[in-house]
Amino acid sequence: MSDINDLLPHLSDEDRANFIKAVSGVGDAFESQTTIVVDPEKIANLPAVREHVLSGAAIALDLEAAIASLKADPSISAKLIAAEIVKTQHDTIRKETAGMSRQAKMTYARERGLDRPRSDVSSEKMTLSEHLAVLQSLSPTNRIAYARRHGIS
């Protein structure tokens, strides 16, 4: 099966517009269901998208089949599993801390290492002097939050 991108130059403008609309529609639907953004190249060659575009939109775009195909892709299923693990961890933390006081929540966080900088926001590219320059421009409350987030406190 050839790459659909090789066929696009030989299709009409209407077919190319259908292709763009189908790829973005599948991507948006998948993201809204799973919160994971998928590379449009993976979406472009899905059977449901190919059938829709190559039929001149005579065959309706089957979003369910396209989403199922994306979920079956090994790289995407790994991301789905990782996202589910994170969601489960967050739900557990919310449930365990629901009735706690602020002090008890801080103790809970410290005991579990949740008071450390998160890997998704820590910046190893910035030097301490650059962080201090940012801190000078913030209000006192925001300074504390920034310093904690970046492990400066």
mmCIF file of C-alpha atoms in Angstrom:
data_model
loop_
_atom_site.group_PDB
_atom_site.id
_atom_site.type_symbol
_atom_site.label_atom_id
_atom_site.label_comp_id
_atom_site.label_asym_id
_atom_site.label_seq_id
_atom_site.Cartn_x
_atom_site.Cartn_y
_atom_site.Cartn_z
ATOM 1 C CA MET A 1 0.000 0.000 0.000
ATOM 2 C CA SER A 2 1.508 3.329 -1.022
ATOM 3 C CA ASP A 3 1.735 6.382 1.176
ATOM 4 C CA ILE A 4 -1.315 8.605 0.734
ATOM 5 C CA ASN A 5 0.948 11.664 0.659
ATOM 6 C CA ASP A 6 2.349 10.360 -2.653
ATOM 7 C CA LEU A 7 -1.179 10.273 -4.086
ATOM 8 C CA LEU A 8 -2.319 13.712 -2.920
ATOM 9 C CA PRO A 9 -0.735 15.682 -5.791
ATOM 10 C CA HIS A 10 -2.771 13.593 -8.239
ATOM 11 C CA LEU A 11 -6.073 14.187 -6.479
ATOM 12 C CA SER A 12 -8.455 17.103 -6.879
ATOM 13 C CA ASP A 13 -8.475 20.144 -4.621
ATOM 14 C CA GLU A 14 -11.689 18.887 -3.060
ATOM 15 C CA ASP A 15 -10.046 15.545 -2.223
ATOM 16 C CA ARG A 16 -7.055 17.300 -0.671
ATOM 17 C CA ALA A 17 -9.435 19.428 1.406
ATOM 18 C CA ASN A 18 -11.254 16.253 2.510
ATOM 19 C CA PHE A 19 -7.887 14.752 3.452
ATOM 20 C CA ILE A 20 -6.928 17.729 5.618
ATOM 21 C CA LYS A 21 -10.373 17.802 7.216
ATOM 22 C CA ALA A 22 -10.298 14.037 7.896
ATOM 23 C CA VAL A 23 -6.814 14.080 9.425
ATOM 24 C CA SER A 24 -7.620 17.025 11.676
ATOM 25 C CA GLY A 25 -11.008 15.534 12.604
ATOM 26 C CA VAL A 26 -9.492 12.209 13.643
ATOM 27 C CA GLY A 27 -6.687 13.975 15.522
ATOM 28 C CA ASP A 28 -9.115 16.231 17.391
ATOM 29 C CA ALA A 29 -11.450 13.342 18.241
ATOM 30 C CA PHE A 30 -8.570 11.203 19.510
ATOM 31 C CA GLU A 31 -7.155 14.064 21.565
ATOM 32 C CA SER A 32 -10.534 14.852 23.117
ATOM 33 C CA GLN A 33 -11.001 11.202 24.142
ATOM 34 C CA THR A 34 -7.472 10.476 25.346
ATOM 35 C CA THR A 35 -5.685 13.849 25.826
ATOM 36 C CA ILE A 36 -2.861 12.504 23.629
ATOM 37 C CA VAL A 37 -1.807 14.414 20.530
ATOM 38 C CA VAL A 38 -0.974 12.138 17.597
ATOM 39 C CA ASP A 39 1.375 12.940 14.743
ATOM 40 C CA PRO A 40 -0.717 13.704 11.618
ATOM 41 C CA GLU A 41 1.533 11.359 9.604
ATOM 42 C CA LYS A 42 0.225 8.414 11.650
ATOM 43 C CA ILE A 43 -3.345 9.522 11.028
ATOM 44 C CA ALA A 44 -2.852 10.128 7.301
ATOM 45 C CA ASN A 45 -2.382 6.475 6.377
ATOM 46 C CA LEU A 46 -5.107 4.994 8.543
ATOM 47 C CA PRO A 47 -7.429 2.769 6.489
ATOM 48 C CA ALA A 48 -10.508 4.799 7.469
ATOM 49 C CA VAL A 49 -8.908 8.048 6.284
ATOM 50 C CA ARG A 50 -7.622 6.477 3.053
ATOM 51 C CA GLU A 51 -11.045 5.032 2.213
ATOM 52 C CA HIS A 52 -12.756 8.346 2.909
ATOM 53 C CA VAL A 53 -10.326 10.427 0.841
ATOM 54 C CA LEU A 54 -9.804 8.039 -2.069
ATOM 55 C CA SER A 55 -13.551 7.486 -2.433
ATOM 56 C CA GLY A 56 -14.061 11.210 -2.879
ATOM 57 C CA ALA A 57 -15.940 11.302 0.465
ATOM 58 C CA ALA A 58 -18.477 8.786 -0.851
ATOM 59 C CA ILE A 59 -17.511 6.572 2.082
ATOM 60 C CA ALA A 60 -18.099 8.405 5.339
ATOM 61 C CA LEU A 61 -15.147 8.862 7.659
ATOM 62 C CA ASP A 62 -15.369 6.141 10.305
ATOM 63 C CA LEU A 63 -14.032 7.905 13.392
ATOM 64 C CA GLU A 64 -14.499 4.865 15.621
ATOM 65 C CA ALA A 65 -12.392 2.659 13.325
ATOM 66 C CA ALA A 66 -9.730 5.361 13.003
ATOM 67 C CA ILE A 67 -9.513 5.806 16.766
ATOM 68 C CA ALA A 68 -9.368 2.037 17.272
ATOM 69 C CA SER A 69 -6.519 1.836 14.744
ATOM 70 C CA LEU A 70 -4.630 4.562 16.563
ATOM 71 C CA LYS A 71 -5.115 2.857 19.922
ATOM 72 C CA ALA A 72 -3.740 -0.375 18.420
ATOM 73 C CA ASP A 73 -0.495 1.344 17.362
ATOM 74 C CA PRO A 74 2.229 0.222 19.821
ATOM 75 C CA SER A 75 3.774 3.662 20.342
ATOM 76 C CA ILE A 76 0.396 5.243 21.008
ATOM 77 C CA SER A 77 -0.820 2.435 23.257
ATOM 78 C CA ALA A 78 2.307 2.922 25.391
ATOM 79 C CA LYS A 79 1.418 6.606 25.762
ATOM 80 C CA LEU A 80 -2.156 5.658 26.648
ATOM 81 C CA ILE A 81 -0.940 3.309 29.366
ATOM 82 C CA ALA A 82 1.411 5.969 30.760
ATOM 83 C CA ALA A 83 -1.383 8.549 30.783
ATOM 84 C CA GLU A 84 -3.706 6.099 32.555
ATOM 85 C CA ILE A 85 -1.067 5.425 35.216
ATOM 86 C CA VAL A 86 -0.602 9.145 35.856
ATOM 87 C CA LYS A 87 -4.365 9.668 36.027
ATOM 88 C CA THR A 88 -4.702 6.796 38.503
ATOM 89 C CA GLN A 89 -1.911 8.208 40.660
ATOM 90 C CA HIS A 90 -3.551 11.643 40.698
ATOM 91 C CA ASP A 91 -6.938 10.144 41.558
ATOM 92 C CA THR A 92 -5.378 8.169 44.418
ATOM 93 C CA ILE A 93 -3.682 11.281 45.803
ATOM 94 C CA ARG A 94 -6.928 13.265 45.557
ATOM 95 C CA LYS A 95 -8.878 10.518 47.317
ATOM 96 C CA GLU A 96 -6.307 10.099 50.103
ATOM 97 C CA THR A 97 -6.004 13.840 50.770
ATOM 98 C CA ALA A 98 -9.682 14.753 50.410
ATOM 99 C CA GLY A 99 -10.419 15.388 54.097
ATOM 100 C CA MET A 100 -6.973 16.482 55.231
ATOM 101 C CA SER A 101 -5.962 19.857 56.590
ATOM 102 C CA ARG A 102 -3.317 21.915 54.787
ATOM 103 C CA GLN A 103 -0.640 20.802 57.238
ATOM 104 C CA ALA A 104 -1.596 17.140 56.841
ATOM 105 C CA LYS A 105 -1.467 17.516 53.049
ATOM 106 C CA MET A 106 2.041 18.996 53.250
ATOM 107 C CA THR A 107 3.165 16.139 55.507
ATOM 108 C CA TYR A 108 1.602 13.659 53.066
ATOM 109 C CA ALA A 109 3.444 15.262 50.146
ATOM 110 C CA ARG A 110 6.773 15.308 51.969
ATOM 111 C CA GLU A 111 6.472 11.683 53.047
ATOM 112 C CA ARG A 112 5.887 10.592 49.448
ATOM 113 C CA GLY A 113 8.444 12.863 47.804
ATOM 114 C CA LEU A 114 5.792 14.976 46.119
ATOM 115 C CA ASP A 115 7.417 18.213 47.290
ATOM 116 C CA ARG A 116 10.318 17.793 44.833
ATOM 117 C CA PRO A 117 10.465 19.573 41.478
ATOM 118 C CA ARG A 118 8.530 17.779 38.792
ATOM 119 C CA SER A 119 10.536 16.498 35.861
ATOM 120 C CA ASP A 120 8.150 18.074 33.345
ATOM 121 C CA VAL A 121 8.710 21.593 34.689
ATOM 122 C CA SER A 122 12.276 21.497 35.956
ATOM 123 C CA SER A 123 14.606 23.338 33.667
ATOM 124 C CA GLU A 124 18.215 22.246 33.611
ATOM 125 C CA LYS A 125 18.921 24.741 30.855
ATOM 126 C CA MET A 126 18.575 27.760 33.137
ATOM 127 C CA THR A 127 21.332 28.730 35.526
ATOM 128 C CA LEU A 128 20.669 29.854 39.081
ATOM 129 C CA SER A 129 21.317 33.486 38.142
ATOM 130 C CA GLU A 130 18.709 33.246 35.367
ATOM 131 C CA HIS A 131 16.199 31.811 37.840
ATOM 132 C CA LEU A 132 16.996 34.645 40.267
ATOM 133 C CA ALA A 133 16.362 37.186 37.510
ATOM 134 C CA VAL A 134 12.944 35.644 36.924
ATOM 135 C CA LEU A 135 12.234 35.641 40.658
ATOM 136 C CA GLN A 136 12.900 39.390 40.885
ATOM 137 C CA SER A 137 10.072 40.121 38.474
ATOM 138 C CA LEU A 138 7.463 38.076 40.388
ATOM 139 C CA SER A 139 5.193 38.926 43.291
ATOM 140 C CA PRO A 140 6.071 37.354 46.685
ATOM 141 C CA THR A 141 3.422 34.636 46.369
ATOM 142 C CA ASN A 142 4.491 33.747 42.852
ATOM 143 C CA ARG A 143 8.157 33.751 43.915
ATOM 144 C CA ILE A 144 7.464 31.018 46.438
ATOM 145 C CA ALA A 145 5.559 28.924 43.914
ATOM 146 C CA TYR A 146 8.247 29.411 41.233
ATOM 147 C CA ALA A 147 11.066 28.555 43.624
ATOM 148 C CA ARG A 148 9.315 25.399 44.800
ATOM 149 C CA ARG A 149 8.489 24.322 41.262
ATOM 150 C CA HIS A 150 12.096 24.705 40.138
ATOM 151 C CA GLY A 151 13.720 23.323 43.280
ATOM 152 C CA ILE A 152 15.278 26.612 44.375
ATOM 153 C CA SER A 153 13.568 26.866 47.785
#
